[in-house]
CSV table of C-alpha atoms and ligand atoms in Angstrom, one decimal:
chain,number,residue,atom,x,y,z
A,1,MET,CA,43.3,93.5,-111.4
A,2,THR,CA,44.7,90.2,-110.4
A,3,THR,CA,42.8,87.6,-108.5
A,4,VAL,CA,44.6,85.1,-106.2
A,5,ALA,CA,43.1,81.7,-106.3
A,6,ALA,CA,42.6,80.1,-102.9
A,7,PRO,CA,45.0,77.2,-102.2
A,8,LEU,CA,43.3,73.9,-103.2
A,9,ASP,CA,43.3,72.4,-99.8
A,10,SER,CA,41.4,75.4,-98.4
A,11,LEU,CA,38.6,74.4,-100.7
A,12,VAL,CA,38.3,70.9,-99.6
A,13,PRO,CA,36.1,70.7,-96.4
A,14,LYS,CA,38.0,69.3,-93.5
A,15,PRO,CA,36.7,66.0,-92.1
A,16,ALA,CA,34.8,66.4,-88.8
A,17,ILE,CA,36.8,65.1,-85.9
A,18,LYS,CA,33.7,63.2,-84.7
A,19,SER,CA,33.7,61.2,-88.0
A,20,LEU,CA,36.9,59.4,-87.1
A,21,THR,CA,37.3,56.1,-85.5
A,22,LEU,CA,39.9,55.5,-82.7
A,23,ASP,CA,42.2,53.6,-85.2
A,24,GLU,CA,42.1,56.5,-87.6
A,25,LEU,CA,42.9,59.0,-84.9
A,26,ALA,CA,45.8,56.7,-83.8
A,27,ARG,CA,47.1,56.7,-87.4
A,28,HIS,CA,46.9,60.5,-87.5
A,29,PHE,CA,49.1,60.7,-84.4
A,30,ALA,CA,51.4,58.0,-85.6
A,31,ASP,CA,52.0,60.0,-88.8
A,32,GLN,CA,53.2,62.8,-86.6
A,33,GLY,CA,55.5,60.7,-84.5
A,34,GLU,CA,53.1,60.9,-81.5
A,35,PRO,CA,52.2,57.9,-79.3
A,36,ALA,CA,48.9,56.0,-80.0
A,37,TYR,CA,47.5,56.9,-76.6
A,38,ARG,CA,46.9,60.5,-77.8
A,39,ALA,CA,44.0,59.1,-79.8
A,40,LYS,CA,42.5,57.8,-76.6
A,41,GLN,CA,43.0,61.1,-75.0
A,42,VAL,CA,41.1,62.8,-77.8
A,43,ALA,CA,38.3,60.3,-77.6
A,44,VAL,CA,37.9,60.9,-73.8
A,45,TRP,CA,37.6,64.6,-74.5
A,46,LEU,CA,35.0,64.1,-77.2
A,47,TYR,CA,32.8,61.4,-75.8
A,48,ARG,CA,33.3,61.4,-72.0
A,49,LYS,CA,34.0,65.0,-71.2
A,50,ARG,CA,32.1,66.3,-74.2
A,51,VAL,CA,34.1,69.4,-74.8
A,52,ASP,CA,33.3,71.6,-77.7
A,53,SER,CA,36.7,72.7,-79.0
A,54,PHE,CA,40.2,71.5,-79.5
A,55,ASP,CA,41.4,74.2,-77.2
A,56,ALA,CA,39.6,72.5,-74.3
A,57,MET,CA,41.7,69.4,-74.6
A,58,THR,CA,44.1,70.6,-72.0
A,59,ASP,CA,46.3,67.5,-71.7
A,60,LEU,CA,47.4,67.9,-75.3
A,61,SER,CA,50.1,70.4,-76.1
A,62,ALA,CA,49.2,73.6,-77.8
A,63,ALA,CA,51.1,72.4,-80.9
A,64,ILE,CA,49.1,69.2,-81.1
A,65,ARG,CA,45.8,71.0,-80.7
A,66,ALA,CA,46.8,73.5,-83.4
A,67,ARG,CA,47.6,70.6,-85.8
A,68,LEU,CA,44.2,68.9,-85.0
A,69,ALA,CA,42.4,72.2,-85.7
A,70,GLU,CA,44.3,72.5,-89.0
A,71,GLU,CA,43.3,69.0,-90.2
A,72,PHE,CA,39.8,68.5,-88.7
A,73,SER,CA,36.7,70.5,-88.2
A,74,PHE,CA,35.0,70.7,-84.8
A,75,VAL,CA,31.4,71.7,-85.2
A,76,ARG,CA,28.2,71.4,-83.2
A,77,PRO,CA,24.7,71.5,-84.5
A,78,GLU,CA,22.8,74.6,-83.4
A,79,VAL,CA,19.4,73.9,-81.7
A,80,VAL,CA,16.9,75.9,-83.7
A,81,ARG,CA,13.6,74.7,-82.1
A,82,VAL,CA,12.6,72.2,-79.4
A,83,LEU,CA,9.1,70.9,-79.1
A,84,GLY,CA,7.8,69.0,-76.1
A,85,SER,CA,8.7,69.1,-72.5
A,86,LYS,CA,10.3,67.0,-69.8
A,87,ASP,CA,9.0,63.4,-69.5
A,88,THR,CA,7.4,63.6,-72.9
A,89,THR,CA,8.7,63.1,-76.4
A,90,ARG,CA,10.9,66.0,-77.5
A,91,LYS,CA,11.6,67.0,-81.0
A,92,TYR,CA,14.8,68.9,-81.9
A,93,LEU,CA,15.4,70.9,-85.0
A,94,PHE,CA,19.1,71.4,-85.7
A,95,ARG,CA,20.9,73.7,-88.1
A,96,LEU,CA,24.1,72.1,-89.5
A,97,ALA,CA,27.3,74.0,-90.2
A,98,ASP,CA,26.2,74.6,-93.8
A,99,GLY,CA,22.8,75.9,-92.8
A,100,ASN,CA,20.8,72.8,-93.6
A,101,LEU,CA,18.1,71.7,-91.2
A,102,ILE,CA,17.6,68.2,-89.8
A,103,GLU,CA,15.6,66.9,-86.9
A,104,SER,CA,15.9,64.3,-84.2
A,105,VAL,CA,13.4,63.0,-81.6
A,106,PHE,CA,14.1,62.0,-78.0
A,107,ILE,CA,11.6,59.6,-76.4
A,108,PRO,CA,12.1,59.1,-72.7
A,109,ALA,CA,10.8,55.8,-71.2
A,110,SER,CA,9.7,54.7,-74.6
A,111,PRO,CA,6.7,52.4,-74.7
A,112,ALA,CA,8.4,49.2,-75.8
A,113,LEU,CA,9.7,50.5,-79.1
A,114,TYR,CA,11.1,48.2,-81.8
A,115,GLY,CA,11.6,45.2,-79.5
A,116,ALA,CA,13.4,47.2,-76.8
A,117,ALA,CA,12.3,47.1,-73.2
A,118,SER,CA,9.9,49.9,-72.2
A,119,ASP,CA,12.3,51.8,-69.9
A,120,ARG,CA,14.6,52.7,-72.7
A,121,ARG,CA,15.5,56.3,-73.5
A,122,THR,CA,15.3,56.3,-77.3
A,123,ALA,CA,16.7,58.8,-79.8
A,124,CYS,CA,15.3,58.8,-83.4
A,125,VAL,CA,18.1,60.1,-85.6
A,126,SER,CA,18.3,61.4,-89.2
A,127,THR,CA,20.8,60.1,-91.7
A,128,GLN,CA,20.3,62.5,-94.6
A,129,VAL,CA,19.1,66.0,-95.3
A,130,GLY,CA,15.8,65.3,-97.0
A,131,CYS,CA,15.1,62.0,-98.8
A,132,ALA,CA,15.2,61.0,-102.4
A,133,TYR,CA,12.7,58.1,-102.1
A,134,GLY,CA,9.6,60.2,-102.1
A,135,CYS,CA,7.2,57.9,-100.3
A,136,LYS,CA,3.8,59.5,-100.8
A,137,PHE,CA,2.8,59.7,-97.1
A,138,CYS,CA,6.1,61.0,-95.7
A,139,ALA,CA,7.1,64.6,-94.8
A,140,SER,CA,10.8,63.9,-95.2
A,141,GLY,CA,10.6,63.2,-98.9
A,142,LEU,CA,8.3,66.1,-99.8
A,143,ASP,CA,11.1,68.5,-100.4
A,144,GLY,CA,13.5,66.1,-102.2
A,145,PHE,CA,17.0,65.2,-101.3
A,146,THR,CA,19.8,67.6,-100.4
A,147,ARG,CA,22.8,65.6,-99.1
A,148,ASN,CA,24.0,62.7,-97.0
A,149,LEU,CA,25.0,63.4,-93.4
A,150,GLU,CA,28.6,62.9,-92.4
A,151,PRO,CA,29.2,60.3,-89.7
A,152,GLY,CA,30.1,63.1,-87.2
A,153,GLU,CA,26.7,64.8,-88.0
A,154,ILE,CA,24.9,61.5,-87.2
A,155,VAL,CA,26.9,61.1,-83.9
A,156,ASP,CA,26.4,64.8,-83.1
A,157,GLN,CA,22.6,64.5,-82.9
A,158,LEU,CA,23.0,62.1,-80.0
A,159,LEU,CA,25.6,64.4,-78.2
A,160,ALA,CA,23.4,67.4,-78.8
A,161,ILE,CA,20.2,65.7,-77.4
A,162,GLU,CA,22.1,64.5,-74.3
A,163,ALA,CA,23.6,68.0,-73.8
A,164,ALA,CA,20.2,69.7,-74.2
A,165,SER,CA,18.1,67.2,-72.2
A,166,GLY,CA,20.6,66.2,-69.5
A,167,GLU,CA,19.6,62.6,-70.2
A,168,THR,CA,21.5,59.5,-71.3
A,169,ILE,CA,20.3,57.9,-74.5
A,170,ASP,CA,20.5,54.1,-74.5
A,171,ASN,CA,18.4,53.1,-77.5
A,172,ILE,CA,18.7,54.4,-81.1
A,173,VAL,CA,16.4,54.1,-84.1
A,174,PHE,CA,17.5,55.4,-87.4
A,175,MET,CA,14.0,56.5,-88.3
A,176,GLY,CA,14.5,60.2,-88.7
A,177,MET,CA,14.9,62.0,-92.0
A,178,GLY,CA,16.5,60.1,-94.9
A,179,GLU,CA,17.1,56.6,-96.1
A,180,PRO,CA,19.9,55.1,-93.9
A,181,LEU,CA,20.9,52.5,-96.4
A,182,ALA,CA,21.4,55.1,-99.1
A,183,ASN,CA,24.1,56.5,-96.9
A,184,LEU,CA,25.5,53.2,-95.8
A,185,THR,CA,29.2,53.9,-95.5
A,186,ASN,CA,28.7,57.0,-93.3
A,187,LEU,CA,25.9,55.1,-91.3
A,188,LEU,CA,28.2,52.2,-90.5
A,189,ARG,CA,31.0,54.4,-89.5
A,190,ALA,CA,28.7,56.4,-87.2
A,191,ILE,CA,27.4,53.1,-85.7
A,192,ARG,CA,31.0,52.0,-85.0
A,193,ILE,CA,31.6,55.3,-83.1
A,194,ILE,CA,28.2,55.0,-81.2
A,195,ASN,CA,28.8,51.4,-80.4
A,196,ALA,CA,32.5,51.6,-79.4
A,197,PRO,CA,33.7,51.4,-75.7
A,198,TRP,CA,35.7,54.6,-76.4
A,199,GLY,CA,32.7,56.2,-78.1
A,200,LEU,CA,29.1,56.4,-76.9
A,201,GLU,CA,29.1,52.7,-75.7
A,202,ILE,CA,25.6,51.9,-76.9
A,203,GLY,CA,25.1,48.2,-77.4
A,204,ALA,CA,24.4,47.1,-81.0
A,205,ARG,CA,21.2,45.4,-79.9
A,206,HIS,CA,19.9,48.8,-78.9
A,207,ILE,CA,20.5,50.2,-82.4
A,208,THR,CA,17.8,49.8,-85.0
A,209,ILE,CA,18.2,50.7,-88.7
A,210,SER,CA,15.0,51.2,-90.7
A,211,THR,CA,14.9,51.0,-94.5
A,212,SER,CA,12.3,51.5,-97.2
A,213,GLY,CA,13.7,48.4,-98.8
A,214,LEU,CA,17.0,48.8,-100.6
A,215,ALA,CA,17.5,45.2,-101.5
A,216,PRO,CA,21.3,45.2,-102.4
A,217,GLN,CA,22.2,47.1,-99.2
A,218,ILE,CA,20.1,44.7,-97.1
A,219,ARG,CA,22.2,41.9,-98.6
A,220,GLN,CA,25.3,43.9,-97.7
A,221,LEU,CA,24.1,44.3,-94.1
A,222,ALA,CA,23.6,40.5,-93.9
A,223,THR,CA,27.3,40.0,-93.8
A,224,GLU,CA,28.0,42.8,-91.3
A,225,PRO,CA,29.4,41.4,-88.0
A,226,THR,CA,27.7,44.0,-85.8
A,227,GLN,CA,24.4,42.7,-84.4
A,228,PHE,CA,22.2,45.8,-84.8
A,229,ARG,CA,18.5,45.4,-85.5
A,230,LEU,CA,16.9,45.9,-88.9
A,231,ALA,CA,13.4,47.1,-89.6
A,232,ILE,CA,11.8,47.0,-93.0
A,233,SER,CA,9.2,49.6,-93.9
A,234,LEU,CA,6.8,47.4,-95.8
A,235,HIS,CA,3.5,49.4,-95.7
A,236,GLY,CA,2.0,47.3,-98.4
A,237,ALA,CA,1.8,43.5,-98.7
A,238,THR,CA,1.3,43.4,-102.5
A,239,ASP,CA,3.1,45.2,-105.3
A,240,GLU,CA,-0.1,46.9,-106.3
A,241,VAL,CA,-0.6,48.6,-102.9
A,242,ARG,CA,3.1,49.2,-102.1
A,243,SER,CA,3.9,50.8,-105.5
A,244,GLN,CA,1.0,53.2,-105.0
A,245,ILE,CA,2.6,54.7,-101.9
A,246,MET,CA,6.3,53.8,-102.2
A,247,PRO,CA,8.0,54.6,-105.5
A,248,VAL,CA,11.0,52.5,-104.4
A,249,ASN,CA,8.8,49.4,-104.9
A,250,ARG,CA,9.1,49.9,-108.7
A,251,LYS,CA,12.9,49.5,-108.4
A,252,TYR,CA,12.9,46.7,-105.9
A,253,ASN,CA,9.5,45.0,-106.0
A,254,LEU,CA,8.2,42.8,-103.2
A,255,ALA,CA,9.7,39.6,-104.6
A,256,THR,CA,13.1,41.2,-104.8
A,257,LEU,CA,12.9,42.8,-101.4
A,258,LEU,CA,11.6,39.7,-99.7
A,259,ALA,CA,14.4,37.6,-101.4
A,260,ALA,CA,17.0,40.0,-99.9
A,261,CYS,CA,15.3,39.7,-96.5
A,262,ALA,CA,15.5,35.9,-96.8
A,263,ASP,CA,19.2,36.2,-97.4
A,264,TYR,CA,19.5,38.4,-94.4
A,265,VAL,CA,17.6,35.9,-92.2
A,266,ALA,CA,19.7,33.0,-93.6
A,267,GLN,CA,22.7,34.6,-91.9
A,268,LYS,CA,20.9,33.9,-88.5
A,269,LYS,CA,19.8,37.5,-88.2
A,270,ARG,CA,16.3,38.7,-87.4
A,271,LEU,CA,14.4,41.5,-88.9
A,272,MET,CA,11.0,43.1,-88.3
A,273,PHE,CA,8.4,44.7,-90.5
A,274,GLU,CA,7.0,48.2,-89.9
A,275,TYR,CA,3.6,48.7,-91.3
A,276,ILE,CA,1.9,52.1,-91.1
A,277,LEU,CA,-1.9,51.8,-91.3
A,278,ILE,CA,-3.3,54.3,-93.8
A,279,ALA,CA,-7.1,54.4,-94.1
A,280,GLY,CA,-8.5,53.0,-97.4
A,281,VAL,CA,-5.0,52.4,-98.8
A,282,ASN,CA,-3.3,49.4,-97.1
A,283,ASP,CA,-5.7,48.4,-94.3
A,284,THR,CA,-7.8,45.8,-95.9
A,285,ASP,CA,-8.2,42.2,-94.7
A,286,GLU,CA,-6.5,41.0,-97.9
A,287,GLN,CA,-3.4,43.0,-97.0
A,288,ALA,CA,-3.4,41.7,-93.5
A,289,HIS,CA,-3.5,38.1,-94.7
A,290,ALA,CA,-0.7,38.7,-97.2
A,291,LEU,CA,1.4,40.5,-94.6
A,292,ALA,CA,1.1,37.7,-92.1
A,293,ARG,CA,2.2,35.2,-94.8
A,294,HIS,CA,5.4,37.3,-95.6
A,295,ALA,CA,6.2,37.6,-91.9
A,296,ALA,CA,5.8,33.9,-91.3
A,297,ARG,CA,8.2,33.0,-94.1
A,298,LEU,CA,10.9,35.3,-92.5
A,299,SER,CA,9.9,34.8,-88.8
A,300,ALA,CA,9.6,38.6,-88.7
A,301,LYS,CA,7.8,40.5,-86.0
A,302,ILE,CA,5.3,43.1,-87.2
A,303,ASN,CA,5.0,46.6,-85.7
A,304,LEU,CA,1.7,48.3,-86.8
A,305,ILE,CA,1.8,52.1,-86.6
A,306,PRO,CA,-1.3,54.2,-87.1
A,307,TYR,CA,-0.5,56.9,-89.7
A,308,ASN,CA,0.5,60.3,-88.3
A,309,MET,CA,-1.1,63.1,-90.3
A,310,VAL,CA,1.2,65.3,-92.3
A,311,GLU,CA,0.4,68.9,-93.1
A,312,GLY,CA,-0.6,69.2,-96.7
A,313,LEU,CA,-1.2,65.5,-97.3
A,314,ALA,CA,-4.6,63.9,-97.5
A,315,TRP,CA,-3.8,60.5,-95.9
A,316,SER,CA,-5.3,59.5,-92.5
A,317,ARG,CA,-5.3,56.6,-90.1
A,318,PRO,CA,-8.0,54.0,-90.0
A,319,SER,CA,-10.6,53.8,-87.2
A,320,ARG,CA,-9.5,52.2,-84.0
A,321,ASN,CA,-11.8,49.2,-84.9
A,322,ARG,CA,-10.1,48.7,-88.3
A,323,GLN,CA,-6.7,48.9,-86.6
A,324,GLU,CA,-7.7,46.2,-84.1
A,325,SER,CA,-9.2,44.0,-86.8
A,326,PHE,CA,-6.1,44.2,-88.9
A,327,LEU,CA,-4.1,43.2,-85.8
A,328,ARG,CA,-6.5,40.3,-85.1
A,329,ILE,CA,-6.0,38.8,-88.5
A,330,LEU,CA,-2.2,38.9,-88.2
A,331,ARG,CA,-2.5,37.2,-84.8
A,332,GLU,CA,-4.9,34.5,-86.2
A,333,HIS,CA,-2.1,33.6,-88.6
A,334,GLY,CA,0.2,33.2,-85.6
A,335,ALA,CA,2.2,36.3,-86.3
A,336,VAL,CA,4.0,38.2,-83.5
A,337,ALA,CA,2.5,41.7,-84.0
A,338,THR,CA,2.1,44.9,-81.9
A,339,LEU,CA,-0.1,47.9,-82.5
A,340,ARG,CA,1.1,51.3,-81.3
A,341,ARG,CA,-1.9,52.5,-79.3
A,342,GLU,CA,-0.7,55.6,-77.4
A,343,LYS,CA,-2.5,58.8,-78.2
A,344,GLY,CA,-0.8,60.8,-80.9
A,345,HIS,CA,0.4,64.2,-79.7
A,346,ASP,CA,1.4,66.8,-82.3
A,347,ILE,CA,5.0,66.1,-81.7
A,348,ASP,CA,4.7,62.3,-81.9
A,349,ALA,CA,4.3,62.9,-85.6
A,350,ALA,CA,7.0,61.3,-87.7
A,351,CYS,CA,10.3,62.9,-88.4
A,352,GLY,CA,10.6,65.4,-91.2
A,353,GLN,CA,7.5,67.4,-90.2
A,354,LEU,CA,9.2,70.0,-87.9
A,355,ARG,CA,11.7,70.8,-90.6
A,356,LEU,CA,9.0,71.0,-93.2
A,357,GLN,CA,6.9,73.4,-91.1
A,358,THR,CA,10.0,75.6,-90.4
A,359,LYS,CA,11.0,75.7,-94.0
A,360,LEU,CA,7.5,76.5,-95.1
A,361,ARG,CA,7.3,79.3,-92.6
A,362,GLU,CA,10.7,80.7,-93.6
A,363,ARG,CA,9.4,80.8,-97.2
A,364,GLN,CA,6.4,82.9,-96.3
A,365,PRO,CA,6.9,86.5,-97.2
A,366,VAL,CA,7.4,88.7,-94.1
A,367,ILE,CA,4.7,91.4,-94.0
A,368,LEU,CA,5.7,94.3,-91.9
B,401,SAH,N1,13.8,55.9,-94.7
B,401,SAH,C1,13.7,55.0,-93.7
B,401,SAH,C2,13.8,55.5,-92.3
B,401,SAH,C3,13.2,56.8,-92.0
B,401,SAH,S1,11.4,56.8,-92.0
B,401,SAH,C4,12.4,54.2,-93.9
B,401,SAH,O1,11.6,54.6,-94.7
B,401,SAH,O2,12.3,53.1,-93.2
B,401,SAH,C5,11.1,55.9,-90.5
B,401,SAH,C6,9.7,55.3,-90.5
B,401,SAH,O3,8.7,56.3,-90.3
B,401,SAH,C7,9.3,54.5,-91.7
B,401,SAH,O4,8.7,53.3,-91.4
B,401,SAH,C8,8.4,55.4,-92.4
B,401,SAH,O5,7.5,54.7,-93.3
B,401,SAH,C9,7.6,56.0,-91.2
B,401,SAH,N2,6.8,57.1,-91.5
B,401,SAH,C10,7.1,58.1,-92.4
B,401,SAH,N3,6.1,59.0,-92.4
B,401,SAH,C11,5.2,58.6,-91.5
B,401,SAH,C12,3.9,59.1,-91.0
B,401,SAH,N4,3.4,60.2,-91.4
B,401,SAH,N5,3.3,58.4,-90.0
B,401,SAH,C13,3.8,57.3,-89.5
B,401,SAH,N6,5.0,56.7,-89.9
B,401,SAH,C14,5.6,57.4,-90.9
B,402,SF4,FE1,12.4,58.5,-97.3
B,402,SF4,FE2,11.8,56.7,-95.4
B,402,SF4,FE3,10.3,58.9,-95.8
B,402,SF4,FE4,10.3,57.0,-97.6
B,402,SF4,S1,9.5,56.8,-95.5
B,402,SF4,S2,10.4,59.2,-98.1
B,402,SF4,S3,12.4,56.3,-97.6
B,402,SF4,S4,12.3,58.9,-95.1
């Protein structure tokens, strides 16, 4: 019996069309002797008319469409579950082309999130399948890391939320599953597409990247010309407390992280600290004093977020009184700090949880 090996190029996955910038599309057409405006036509079909196949791009010839389909893939995430209803936070669980699950959250009329005005329609987007950083309190890291998302898969979350909800997103936080700065190349490419006038046209000031503190990448971002916002997940104001809940702190301790933040701020860029309040772990007066001192040195705003319970984890949020005392101490130091006070619904819970529940359920033996 003879086996015929598949041609090599059939084994290499094709790049997703939504991972390309306009310049790259123009280069693709130039290589084929086609005019550059063909790239613009494709972008209009993708990001204005939102078609879901090359065949729908009817002002391109059949031959051009066939060549596009030969070189690029055109996929859409499948909506597996939606939690929430109109006018409230909605969580979407998506299945990617290779079967992996990711989740995104849509928050209409967000309550002044991350420095944005309160009438913003915010999407919280994932950048990886799983997460390698294993913060002890987080659902996304519980099941380890699977892979980086492609730029097109990052962009697709926004397109899919808009298609499913009929709403227009005008604020983005990269606070879904995964560590955005561990997938920096794909992240920056996705941001370019999201930000571009030919793409989703969302202003850089309405895009927030959140990181658990990858110091070298923070330095890299310092030199990026695009003016997006940066949020640092601090969650501990001393090495002792931070290392207890965030293993990344053993690689980049507070001094290293804060030095990278200082370099970032030296480029006339601003950053903010996120600090989840976990009862009995990071909510002492001493932590509040130390946090306020770090923030003062970097002129950083502080967002306090009461911890959202995660199934299977023992952490909980402090009492309302403790949360308010922590905030008061920060303000006594002159820090600009906010405390998220809205009532936590089930689905307000942080990203990663819906996927976790679904995976756990899928693993249960089916009893007939
Ligand atoms: N990996 C990045 C971005 C994704 S997590 C980061 O860590 O910053 C986005 C934010 O959600 C982080 O500040 C993270 O610490 C926080 N978070 C994770 N689990 C949470 C939970 N159960 N309750 C509240 N915030 C949580
Ligand atoms: Fe990863 Fe961020 Fe969760 Fe930490 S908090 S495990 S870095 S997603």
